[in-house]
Coordinates of C-alpha atoms in Angstrom, one line a residue:
X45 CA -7.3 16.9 14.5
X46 CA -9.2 15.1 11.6
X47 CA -10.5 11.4 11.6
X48 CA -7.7 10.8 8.7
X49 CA -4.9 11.9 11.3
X50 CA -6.2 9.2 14.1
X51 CA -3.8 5.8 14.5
X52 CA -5.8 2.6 13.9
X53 CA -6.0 1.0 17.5
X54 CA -5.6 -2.8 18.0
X55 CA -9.8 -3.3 17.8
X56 CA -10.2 -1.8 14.2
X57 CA -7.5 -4.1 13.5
X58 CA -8.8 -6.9 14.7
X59 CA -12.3 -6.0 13.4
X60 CA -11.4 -5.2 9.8
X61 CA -8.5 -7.5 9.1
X62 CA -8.6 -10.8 11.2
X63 CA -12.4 -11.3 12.7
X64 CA -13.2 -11.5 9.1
X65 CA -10.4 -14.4 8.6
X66 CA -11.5 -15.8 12.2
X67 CA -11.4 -19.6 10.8
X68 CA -7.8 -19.4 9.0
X69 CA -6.4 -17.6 12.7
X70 CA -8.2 -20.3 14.2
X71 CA -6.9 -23.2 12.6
X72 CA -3.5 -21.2 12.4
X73 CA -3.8 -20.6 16.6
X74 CA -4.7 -24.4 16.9
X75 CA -1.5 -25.2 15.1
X76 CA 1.0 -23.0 17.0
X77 CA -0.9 -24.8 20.3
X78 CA 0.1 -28.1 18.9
X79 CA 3.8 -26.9 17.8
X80 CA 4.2 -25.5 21.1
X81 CA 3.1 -28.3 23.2
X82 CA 5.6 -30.4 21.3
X83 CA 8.6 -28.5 21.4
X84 CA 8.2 -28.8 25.3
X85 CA 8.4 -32.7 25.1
X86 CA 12.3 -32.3 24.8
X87 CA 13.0 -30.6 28.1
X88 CA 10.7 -33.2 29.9
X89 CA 12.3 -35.8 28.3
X90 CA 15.6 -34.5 29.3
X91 CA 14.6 -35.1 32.9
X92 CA 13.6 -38.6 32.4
X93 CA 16.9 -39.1 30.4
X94 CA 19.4 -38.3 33.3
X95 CA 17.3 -38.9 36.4
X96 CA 15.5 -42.4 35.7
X97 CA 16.8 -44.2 32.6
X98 CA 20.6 -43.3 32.8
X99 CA 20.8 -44.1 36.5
X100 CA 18.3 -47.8 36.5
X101 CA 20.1 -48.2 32.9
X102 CA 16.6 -48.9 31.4
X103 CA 17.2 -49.5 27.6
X104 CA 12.8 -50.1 27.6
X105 CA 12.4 -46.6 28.2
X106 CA 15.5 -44.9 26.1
X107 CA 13.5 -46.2 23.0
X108 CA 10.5 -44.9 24.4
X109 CA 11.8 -41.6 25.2
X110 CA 13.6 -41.7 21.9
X111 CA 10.5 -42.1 19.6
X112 CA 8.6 -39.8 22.0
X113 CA 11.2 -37.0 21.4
X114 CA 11.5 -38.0 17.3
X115 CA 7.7 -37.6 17.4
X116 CA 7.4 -34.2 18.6
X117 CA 10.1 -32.9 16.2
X118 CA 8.2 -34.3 13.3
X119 CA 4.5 -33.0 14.8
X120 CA 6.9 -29.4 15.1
X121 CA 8.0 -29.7 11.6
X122 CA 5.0 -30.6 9.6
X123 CA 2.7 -27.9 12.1
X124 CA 5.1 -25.3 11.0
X125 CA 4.8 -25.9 7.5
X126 CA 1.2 -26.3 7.4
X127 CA 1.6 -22.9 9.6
X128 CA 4.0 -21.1 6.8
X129 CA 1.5 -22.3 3.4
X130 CA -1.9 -21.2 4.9
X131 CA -1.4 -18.0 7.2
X132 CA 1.4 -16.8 4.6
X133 CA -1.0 -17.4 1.9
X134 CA -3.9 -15.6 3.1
X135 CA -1.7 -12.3 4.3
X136 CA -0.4 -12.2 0.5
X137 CA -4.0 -12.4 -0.3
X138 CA -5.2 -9.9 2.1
X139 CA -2.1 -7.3 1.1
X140 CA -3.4 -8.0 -2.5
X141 CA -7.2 -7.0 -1.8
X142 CA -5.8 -4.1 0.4
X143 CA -3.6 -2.6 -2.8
X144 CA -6.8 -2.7 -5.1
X145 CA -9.0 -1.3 -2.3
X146 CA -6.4 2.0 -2.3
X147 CA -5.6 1.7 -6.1
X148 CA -9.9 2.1 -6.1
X149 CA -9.6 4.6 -3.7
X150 CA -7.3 7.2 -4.6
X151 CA -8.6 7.2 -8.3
X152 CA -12.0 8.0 -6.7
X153 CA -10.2 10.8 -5.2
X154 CA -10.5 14.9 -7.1
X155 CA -8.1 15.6 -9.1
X156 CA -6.4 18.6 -6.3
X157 CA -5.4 15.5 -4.5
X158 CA -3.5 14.5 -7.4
X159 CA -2.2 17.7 -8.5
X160 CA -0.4 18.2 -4.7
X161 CA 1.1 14.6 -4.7
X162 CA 4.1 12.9 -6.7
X163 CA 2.8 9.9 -9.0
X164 CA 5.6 8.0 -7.6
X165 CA 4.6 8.8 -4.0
X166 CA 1.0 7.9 -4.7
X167 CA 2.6 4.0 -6.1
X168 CA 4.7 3.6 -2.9
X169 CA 1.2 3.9 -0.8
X170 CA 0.0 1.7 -2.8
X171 CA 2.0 -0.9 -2.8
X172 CA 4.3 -0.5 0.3
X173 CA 1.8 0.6 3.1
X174 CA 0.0 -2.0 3.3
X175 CA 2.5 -4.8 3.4
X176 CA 2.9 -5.0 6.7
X177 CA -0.4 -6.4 7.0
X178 CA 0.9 -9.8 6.5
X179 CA 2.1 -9.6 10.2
X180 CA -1.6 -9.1 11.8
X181 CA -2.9 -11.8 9.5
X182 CA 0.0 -14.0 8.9
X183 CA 2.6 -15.9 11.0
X184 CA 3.4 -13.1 13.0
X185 CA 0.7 -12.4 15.7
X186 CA -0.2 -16.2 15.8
X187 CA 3.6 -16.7 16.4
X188 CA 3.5 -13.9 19.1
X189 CA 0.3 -15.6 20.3
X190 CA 1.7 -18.8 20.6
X191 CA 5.1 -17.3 22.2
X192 CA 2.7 -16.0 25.2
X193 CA 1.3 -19.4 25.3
X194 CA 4.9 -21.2 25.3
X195 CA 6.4 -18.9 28.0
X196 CA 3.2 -19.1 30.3
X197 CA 3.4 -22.7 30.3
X198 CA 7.0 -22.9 30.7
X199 CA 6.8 -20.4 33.9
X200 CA 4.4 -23.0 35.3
X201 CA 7.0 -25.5 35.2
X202 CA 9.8 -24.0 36.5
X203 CA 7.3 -23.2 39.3
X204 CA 6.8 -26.8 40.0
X205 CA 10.7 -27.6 39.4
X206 CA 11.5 -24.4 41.8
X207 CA 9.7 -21.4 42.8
X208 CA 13.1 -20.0 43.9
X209 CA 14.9 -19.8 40.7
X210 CA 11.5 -18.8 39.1
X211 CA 11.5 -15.7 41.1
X212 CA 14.6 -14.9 40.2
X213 CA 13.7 -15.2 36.3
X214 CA 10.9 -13.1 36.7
X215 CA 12.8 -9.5 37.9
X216 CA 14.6 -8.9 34.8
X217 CA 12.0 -10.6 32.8
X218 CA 9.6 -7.7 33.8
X219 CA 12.2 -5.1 33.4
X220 CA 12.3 -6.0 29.9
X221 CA 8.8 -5.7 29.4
X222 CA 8.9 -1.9 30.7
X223 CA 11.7 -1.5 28.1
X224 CA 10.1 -3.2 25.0
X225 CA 6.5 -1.3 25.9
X226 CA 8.3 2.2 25.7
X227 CA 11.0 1.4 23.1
X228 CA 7.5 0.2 21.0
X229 CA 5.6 3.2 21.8
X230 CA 8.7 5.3 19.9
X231 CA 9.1 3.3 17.6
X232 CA 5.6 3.5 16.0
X233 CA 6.4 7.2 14.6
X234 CA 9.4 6.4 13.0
X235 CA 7.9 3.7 10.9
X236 CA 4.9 5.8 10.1
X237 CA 7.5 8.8 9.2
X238 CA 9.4 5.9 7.2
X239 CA 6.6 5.9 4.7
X240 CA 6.4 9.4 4.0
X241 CA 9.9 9.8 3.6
X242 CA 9.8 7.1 1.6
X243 CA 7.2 8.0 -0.9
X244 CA 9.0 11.1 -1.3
X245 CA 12.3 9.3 -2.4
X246 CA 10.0 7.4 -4.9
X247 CA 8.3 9.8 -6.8
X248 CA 11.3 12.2 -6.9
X249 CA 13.2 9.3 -8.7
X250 CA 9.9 8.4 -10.5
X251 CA 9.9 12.2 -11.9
X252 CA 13.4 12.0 -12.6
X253 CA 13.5 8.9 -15.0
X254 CA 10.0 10.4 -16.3
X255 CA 12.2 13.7 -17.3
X256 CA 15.4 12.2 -18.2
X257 CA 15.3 14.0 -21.7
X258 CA 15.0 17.3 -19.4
X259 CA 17.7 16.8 -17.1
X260 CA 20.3 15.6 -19.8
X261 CA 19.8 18.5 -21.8
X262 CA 20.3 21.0 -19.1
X263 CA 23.1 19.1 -17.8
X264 CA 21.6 18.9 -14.8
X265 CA 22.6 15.0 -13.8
X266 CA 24.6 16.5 -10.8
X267 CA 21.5 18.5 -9.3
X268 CA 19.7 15.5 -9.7
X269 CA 21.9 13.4 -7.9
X270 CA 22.4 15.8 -4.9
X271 CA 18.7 15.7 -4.5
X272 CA 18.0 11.8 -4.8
X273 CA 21.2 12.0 -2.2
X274 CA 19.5 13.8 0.3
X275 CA 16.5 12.3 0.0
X276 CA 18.4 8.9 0.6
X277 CA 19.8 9.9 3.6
X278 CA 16.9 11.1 5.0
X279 CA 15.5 7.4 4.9
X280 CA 18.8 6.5 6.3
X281 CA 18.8 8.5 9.4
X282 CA 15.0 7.3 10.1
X283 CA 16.1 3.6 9.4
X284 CA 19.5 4.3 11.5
X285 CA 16.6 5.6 14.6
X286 CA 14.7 2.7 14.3
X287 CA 17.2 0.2 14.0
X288 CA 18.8 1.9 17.3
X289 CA 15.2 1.6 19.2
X290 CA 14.9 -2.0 18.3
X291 CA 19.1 -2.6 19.3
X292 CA 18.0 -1.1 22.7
X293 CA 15.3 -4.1 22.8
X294 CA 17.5 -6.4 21.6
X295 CA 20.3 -5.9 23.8
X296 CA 18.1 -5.9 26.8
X297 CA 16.7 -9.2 25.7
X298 CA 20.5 -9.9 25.9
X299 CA 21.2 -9.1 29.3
X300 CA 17.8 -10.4 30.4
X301 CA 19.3 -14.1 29.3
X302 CA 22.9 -13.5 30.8
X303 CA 21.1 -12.2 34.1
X304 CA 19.2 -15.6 33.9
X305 CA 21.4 -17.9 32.8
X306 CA 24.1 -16.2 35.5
X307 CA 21.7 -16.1 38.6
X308 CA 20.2 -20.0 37.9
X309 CA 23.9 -21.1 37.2
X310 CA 24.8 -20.1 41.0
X311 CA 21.0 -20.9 42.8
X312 CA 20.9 -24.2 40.6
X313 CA 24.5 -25.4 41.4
X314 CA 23.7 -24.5 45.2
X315 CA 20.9 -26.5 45.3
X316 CA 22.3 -29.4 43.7
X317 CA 24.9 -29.3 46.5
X318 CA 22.5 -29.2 48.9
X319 CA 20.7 -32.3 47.8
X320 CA 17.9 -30.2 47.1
X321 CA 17.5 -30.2 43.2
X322 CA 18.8 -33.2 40.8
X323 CA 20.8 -32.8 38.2
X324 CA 17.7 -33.8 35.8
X325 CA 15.5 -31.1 37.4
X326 CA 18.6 -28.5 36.6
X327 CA 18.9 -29.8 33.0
X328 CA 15.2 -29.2 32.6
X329 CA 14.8 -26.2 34.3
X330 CA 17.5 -24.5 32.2
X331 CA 15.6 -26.3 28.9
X332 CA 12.8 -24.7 30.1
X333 CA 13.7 -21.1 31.0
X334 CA 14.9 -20.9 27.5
X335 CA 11.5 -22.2 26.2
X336 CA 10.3 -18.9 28.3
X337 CA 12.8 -16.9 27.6
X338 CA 13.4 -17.4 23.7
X339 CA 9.4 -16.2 22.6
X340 CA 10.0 -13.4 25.0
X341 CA 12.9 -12.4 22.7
X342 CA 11.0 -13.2 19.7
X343 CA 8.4 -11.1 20.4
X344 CA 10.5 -8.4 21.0
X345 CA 10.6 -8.6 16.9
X346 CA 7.1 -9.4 16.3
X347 CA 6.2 -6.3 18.2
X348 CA 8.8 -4.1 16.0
X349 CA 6.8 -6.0 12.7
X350 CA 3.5 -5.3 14.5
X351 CA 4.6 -1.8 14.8
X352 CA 5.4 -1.7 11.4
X353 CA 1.9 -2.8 10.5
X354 CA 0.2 -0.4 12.1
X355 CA 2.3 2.6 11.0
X356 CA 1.4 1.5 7.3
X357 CA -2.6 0.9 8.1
X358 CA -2.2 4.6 10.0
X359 CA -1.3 6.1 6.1
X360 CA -3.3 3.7 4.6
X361 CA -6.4 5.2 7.0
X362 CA -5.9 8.5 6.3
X363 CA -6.4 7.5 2.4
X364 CA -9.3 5.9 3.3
X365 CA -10.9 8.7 5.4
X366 CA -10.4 10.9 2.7
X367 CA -14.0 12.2 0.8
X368 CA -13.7 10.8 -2.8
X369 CA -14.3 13.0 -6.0
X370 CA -18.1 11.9 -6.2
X371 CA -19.9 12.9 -3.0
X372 CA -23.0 10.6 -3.0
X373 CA -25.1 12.5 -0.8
X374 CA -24.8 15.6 -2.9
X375 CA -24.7 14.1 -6.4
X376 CA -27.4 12.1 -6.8
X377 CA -29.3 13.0 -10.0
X378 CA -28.8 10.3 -12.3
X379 CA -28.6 11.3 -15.9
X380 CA -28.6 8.5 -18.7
X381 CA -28.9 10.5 -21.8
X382 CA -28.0 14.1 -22.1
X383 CA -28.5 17.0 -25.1
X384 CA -25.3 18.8 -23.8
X385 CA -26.2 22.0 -23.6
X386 CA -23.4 24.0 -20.9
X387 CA -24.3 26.8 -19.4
X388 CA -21.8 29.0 -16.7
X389 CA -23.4 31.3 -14.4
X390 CA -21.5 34.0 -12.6
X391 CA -18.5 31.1 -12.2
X392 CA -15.4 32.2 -9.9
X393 CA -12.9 29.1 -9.1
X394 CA -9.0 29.7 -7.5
X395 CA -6.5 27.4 -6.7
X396 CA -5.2 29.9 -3.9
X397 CA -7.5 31.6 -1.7
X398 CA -7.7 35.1 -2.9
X399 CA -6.4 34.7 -5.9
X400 CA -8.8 34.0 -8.9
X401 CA -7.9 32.4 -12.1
X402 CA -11.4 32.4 -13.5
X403 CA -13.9 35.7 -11.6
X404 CA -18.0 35.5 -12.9
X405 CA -17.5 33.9 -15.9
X406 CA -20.9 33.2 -17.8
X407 CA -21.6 31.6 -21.3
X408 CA -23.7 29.4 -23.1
X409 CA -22.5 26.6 -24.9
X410 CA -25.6 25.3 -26.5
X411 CA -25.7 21.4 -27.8
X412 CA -25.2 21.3 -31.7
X413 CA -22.6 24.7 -31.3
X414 CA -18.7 25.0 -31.0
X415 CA -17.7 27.6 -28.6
X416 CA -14.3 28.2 -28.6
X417 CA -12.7 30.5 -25.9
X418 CA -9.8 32.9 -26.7
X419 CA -7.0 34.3 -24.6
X420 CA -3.5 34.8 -23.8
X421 CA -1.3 31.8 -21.8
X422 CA -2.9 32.0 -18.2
X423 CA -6.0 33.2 -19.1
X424 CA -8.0 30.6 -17.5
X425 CA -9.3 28.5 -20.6
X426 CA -7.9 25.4 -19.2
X427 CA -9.5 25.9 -16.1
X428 CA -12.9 26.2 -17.7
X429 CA -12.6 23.4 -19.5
X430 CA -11.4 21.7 -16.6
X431 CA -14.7 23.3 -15.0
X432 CA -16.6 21.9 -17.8
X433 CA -15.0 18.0 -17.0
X434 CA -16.0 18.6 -13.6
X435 CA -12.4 18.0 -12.6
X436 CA -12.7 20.8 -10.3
X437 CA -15.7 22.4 -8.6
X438 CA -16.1 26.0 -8.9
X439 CA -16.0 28.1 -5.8
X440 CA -18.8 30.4 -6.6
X441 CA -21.6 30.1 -9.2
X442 CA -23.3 27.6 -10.9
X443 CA -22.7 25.6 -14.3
X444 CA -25.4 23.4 -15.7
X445 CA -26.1 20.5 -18.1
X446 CA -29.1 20.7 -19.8
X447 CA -30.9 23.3 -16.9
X448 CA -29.3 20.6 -13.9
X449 CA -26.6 21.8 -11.6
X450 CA -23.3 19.9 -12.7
X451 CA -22.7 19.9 -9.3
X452 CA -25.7 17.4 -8.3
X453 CA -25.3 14.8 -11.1
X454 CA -23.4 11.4 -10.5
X455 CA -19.9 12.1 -12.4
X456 CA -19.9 8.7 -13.5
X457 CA -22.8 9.3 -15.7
X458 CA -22.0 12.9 -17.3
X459 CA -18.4 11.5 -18.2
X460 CA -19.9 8.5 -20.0
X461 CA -20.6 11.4 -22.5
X462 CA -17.7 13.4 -22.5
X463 CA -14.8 13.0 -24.6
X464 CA -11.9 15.2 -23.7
X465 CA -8.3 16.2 -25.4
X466 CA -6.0 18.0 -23.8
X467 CA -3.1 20.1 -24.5
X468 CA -0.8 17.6 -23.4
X469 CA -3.1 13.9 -23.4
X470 CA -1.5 11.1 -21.9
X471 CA -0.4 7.7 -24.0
X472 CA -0.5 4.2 -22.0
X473 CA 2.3 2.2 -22.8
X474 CA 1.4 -0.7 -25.1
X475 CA -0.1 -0.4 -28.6
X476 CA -1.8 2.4 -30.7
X477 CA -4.6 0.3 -31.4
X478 CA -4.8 -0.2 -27.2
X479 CA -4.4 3.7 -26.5
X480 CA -7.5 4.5 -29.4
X481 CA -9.4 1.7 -27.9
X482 CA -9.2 2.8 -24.1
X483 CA -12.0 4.7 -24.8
X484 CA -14.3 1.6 -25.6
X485 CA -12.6 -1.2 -25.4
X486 CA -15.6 -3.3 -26.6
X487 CA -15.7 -1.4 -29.8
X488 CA -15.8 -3.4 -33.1
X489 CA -12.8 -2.9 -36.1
X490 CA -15.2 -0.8 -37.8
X491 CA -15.6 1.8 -35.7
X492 CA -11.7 1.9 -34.9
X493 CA -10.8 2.3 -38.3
X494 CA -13.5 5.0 -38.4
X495 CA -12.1 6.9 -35.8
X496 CA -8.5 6.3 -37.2
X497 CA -9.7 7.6 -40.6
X498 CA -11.2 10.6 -39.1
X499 CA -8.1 11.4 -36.8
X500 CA -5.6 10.7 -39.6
X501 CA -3.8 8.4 -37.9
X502 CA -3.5 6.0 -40.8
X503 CA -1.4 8.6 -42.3
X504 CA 1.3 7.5 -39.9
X505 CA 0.5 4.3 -39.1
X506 CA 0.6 2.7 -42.6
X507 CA 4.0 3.4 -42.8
X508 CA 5.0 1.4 -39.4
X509 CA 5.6 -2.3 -40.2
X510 CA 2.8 -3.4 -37.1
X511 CA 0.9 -0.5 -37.8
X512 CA -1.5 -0.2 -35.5
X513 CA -0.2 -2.7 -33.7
X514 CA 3.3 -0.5 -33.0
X515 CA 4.1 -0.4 -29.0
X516 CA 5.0 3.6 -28.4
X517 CA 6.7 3.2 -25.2
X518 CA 6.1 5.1 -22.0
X519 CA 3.7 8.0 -22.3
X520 CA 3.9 7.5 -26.3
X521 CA 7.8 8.3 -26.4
X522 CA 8.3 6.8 -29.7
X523 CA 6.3 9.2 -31.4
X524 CA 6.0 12.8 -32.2
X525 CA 3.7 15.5 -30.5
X526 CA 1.8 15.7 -33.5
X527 CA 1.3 12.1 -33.9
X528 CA 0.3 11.2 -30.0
X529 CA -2.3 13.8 -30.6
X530 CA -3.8 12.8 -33.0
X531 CA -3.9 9.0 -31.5
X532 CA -5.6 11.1 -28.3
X533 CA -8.0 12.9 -30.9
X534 CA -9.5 9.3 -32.1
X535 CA -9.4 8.3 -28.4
X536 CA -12.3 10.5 -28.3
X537 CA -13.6 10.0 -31.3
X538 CA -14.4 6.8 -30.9
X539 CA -15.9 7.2 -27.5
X540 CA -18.5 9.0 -29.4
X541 CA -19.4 11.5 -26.8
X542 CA -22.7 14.3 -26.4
X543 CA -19.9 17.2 -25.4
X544 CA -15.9 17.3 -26.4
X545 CA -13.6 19.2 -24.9
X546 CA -10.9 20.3 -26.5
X547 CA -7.9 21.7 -24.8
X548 CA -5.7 23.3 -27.2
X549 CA -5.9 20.1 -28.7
X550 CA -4.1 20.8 -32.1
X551 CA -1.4 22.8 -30.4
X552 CA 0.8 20.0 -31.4
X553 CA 0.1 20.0 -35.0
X554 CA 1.0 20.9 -38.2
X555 CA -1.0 23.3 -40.7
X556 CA -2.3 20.3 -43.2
X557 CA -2.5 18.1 -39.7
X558 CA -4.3 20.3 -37.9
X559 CA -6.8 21.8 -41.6
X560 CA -7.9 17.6 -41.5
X561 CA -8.4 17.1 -37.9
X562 CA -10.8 20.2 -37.4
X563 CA -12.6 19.0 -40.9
X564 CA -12.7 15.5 -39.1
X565 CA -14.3 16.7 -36.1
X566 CA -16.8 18.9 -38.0
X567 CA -17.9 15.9 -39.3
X568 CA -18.2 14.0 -35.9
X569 CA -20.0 17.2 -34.4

């Protein structure tokens, strides 16, 4: 398979997301150390209690003990705030940089990508992939660090108290582990099937608030619901396999303790008959095998967050890996100003192999000239002028900008003088006066009321009471066809472009509407 279909191992992990933030991890490592080295002062302390000061009746020591114990519970609170307000910090702040890296990414992407993907599915990879970051860079794997570093230092202990009992811990301690590494390795596919399923769910409900007008006036509310329904449950019964997976872990985490707990209850008491363990040593010994036993059950959930993680980063990857819209090796002629002269050679493009919508289409469209291309509904003519935007590449032929292949010039460049309207052009919600300025937002009031003059927009506007200054809702919903085109039409006036392209663009019109706009673009020609 492709690079994009690879999982991100442990190493790219650690080289892209916490090698970078080695000093916080450290400093976050260094404090779990310190919090973990403290919360063992309790069961040590436990053994002095009941095998020195409550048999020699040593009130000295009590107090010590005492403020020893209040110590380490105050060093263990104020290490696992410090913990909480910087590594929680940072993974917010590294899940933040990751969203704009994909937002950045995907709209570098060709526009096929987003023609075969739901808006609302391209949002929830934006914004729900990566959040499970926060457990590589956050608490999460220094808490499953400093878990490893609790339970290895409470096995030595129990060592020294009693290799005997220790043994015993150590059998179903190491069963678990063979559980938790398989349940882990299942797991991982869920989650990363999780995501897709739920990106789906998203963008269907995205498209169905989007088209609410549509499904009300086909009475189609019940459709609707069925398929939001099944969509639902599809999340469910991949939230339902997980949630069994980590129940397994749990539950074995479960019997590991009761195994334990059972097995040092009869060994310890035994012992304690036999004169060969004191109560103290028991009482500690216990303490301890929780302090080993409790991370080994808390990593059991790390590792189902870790999993998580990584099933987001594998999606996120495969965005990533993808080859964005501007190839810099094979566009690399860099054209500042341009005459705008188009010409097509022999152009074929299809969207389905075999099937073309445009077969060895050539014309001239000189700069200066108006070419205007006539056909029936299907015809093709948004396709060329979607050839024209470079929105898509043709699959045969050659089209040209001033005598240079389209093909080989940075896109960044040649759209800095393109203007384009479509058929149906997209609003922003917010203002008229911030749709019109999208184009250049740094342009003066002069040339915005030139470009609303020469669109007619004013003819609508002067009746609001904010004029241009009227929100319009999503996608311009407040507003007529006619009158979002024409607020599209000064969009591209006032980006003052070398070539327009005009898609139908007064399809939306009235005759008197339409009779000023063409006027007002003769003039801007």
């Amino acid at each position: 398979m492709s690079e994009a279909k690879q999982s991100v191992t442990l190493k790219q992990a650690f080289k892209e997301f916490i090698w970078p933030r080695r000093k916080i991890v450290f400093v976050g490592l260094l404090l779990i150390v310190v919090s973990r080295l403290a919360s063992l002062v309790l069961p040590g302390a436990t053994k002095y209690l009941l095998d020195d000061v409550i048999v020699k009746k040593d009130l000295h020591m009590l107090k010590v003990l005492i403020a020893v114990v209040a110590g380490s519970i105050l060093v263990q609170s104020v290490t696992s705030y410090m913990l909480t307000k910087i590594l929680s910090v940072e993974a917010q702040l590294l899940i933040s940089q990751l969203r704009i890296k994909v937002q950045k990414k995907i709209l570098s992407l060709p526009i096929s990508y987003f023609d075969n993907n739901k808006s609302g599915a391209l949002v929830s990879r934006i914004m729900n992939d990566v959040e499970g970051v926060r457990n590589l860079v956050g608490t999460g794997l220094v808490q499953l660090i400093g878990g490893l570093l609790t339970a290895v230092i409470s096995l030595v202990l129990l060592i020294k108290i009693s290799p005997m009992m220790t043994f015993y811990v150590l059998v179903p301690v190491a069963l678990f582990a063979v559980v938790a590494a398989k349940a882990f390795t299942y797991i991982r596919p869920i989650f990363k099937m999780r995501g897709v399923i739920n990106a789906d769910v998203t963008g269907r409900l995205t498209e169905s608030i989007n088209g609410v007008r549509v499904i009300k006036g086909f009475n189609a509310e019940e459709q609707e619901n069925k398929t939001f329904e099944k969509g639902v449950e599809q999340l469910f019964l991949n939230v339902k396999k997980s949630l069994t997976s980590t129940a397994i872990i749990t539950s074995a985490a479960a019997l590991l303790l009761g195994l334990a707990s059972a097995g040092i209850m009869g060994i310890g008491g035994y012992m304690i008959i036999q004169g060969k363990l004191t109560f103290g040593d028991f009482i500690a010994f216990t303490l301890y095998l929780g302090f080993m036993i409790a991370p080994i059950v808390q990593m059991s959930n790390i590792g189902s967050q870790l999993t998580e993680a990584f099933a987001g980063l594998d999606r996120t990857q495969e965005i990533m890996n993808m080859a964005p819209e501007n190839d810099d090796v094979a566009r690399t002629i860099q054209l500042p100003s341009i005459k705008g002269d188009i010409k097509f050679e022999d152009v074929t493009f299809s969207y389905e192999h075999g099937k073309e919508v445009v077969k060895g289409i050539s014309f001239d469209a000189p700069s200066g000239s108006v070419t205007a291309l006539v056909g029936t509904s299907g015809s093709g003519k948004t396709t060329i002028a979607s050839l024209a935007a470079s929105f898509i590449t043709p699959d045969s032929g050659t089209i040209t900008i001033d005598g240079i292949d389209l093909s080989k010039i940075t896109l960044s460049e040649y759209r800095k003088n393109l203007g384009v309207v479509l058929q149906d052009d997209f609003l922003f919600e917010g203002t008229i006066r911030e749709n019109i300025l999208f184009a250049r937002p740094q342009a003066g009031e002069e040339n915005l009321a030139k470009a609303v003059s020469a669109a007619y927009v004013n003819e609508f506007t002067d009746r609001f009471e904010l004029g241009l200054d009227t929100v319009i809702g999503e996608r311009g919903i407040k507003l007529s066809g006619g009158q979002r085109q024409r607020i599209a039409i000064a969009r591209a006036i006032l980006a003052d472009p070398k070539i327009i392209l005009l898609d139908e663009a007064t399809s939306s019109l009235d005759t008197e509407s339409e009779a000023l706009i063409q006027q007002s673009l003769n003039e801007l020609m």
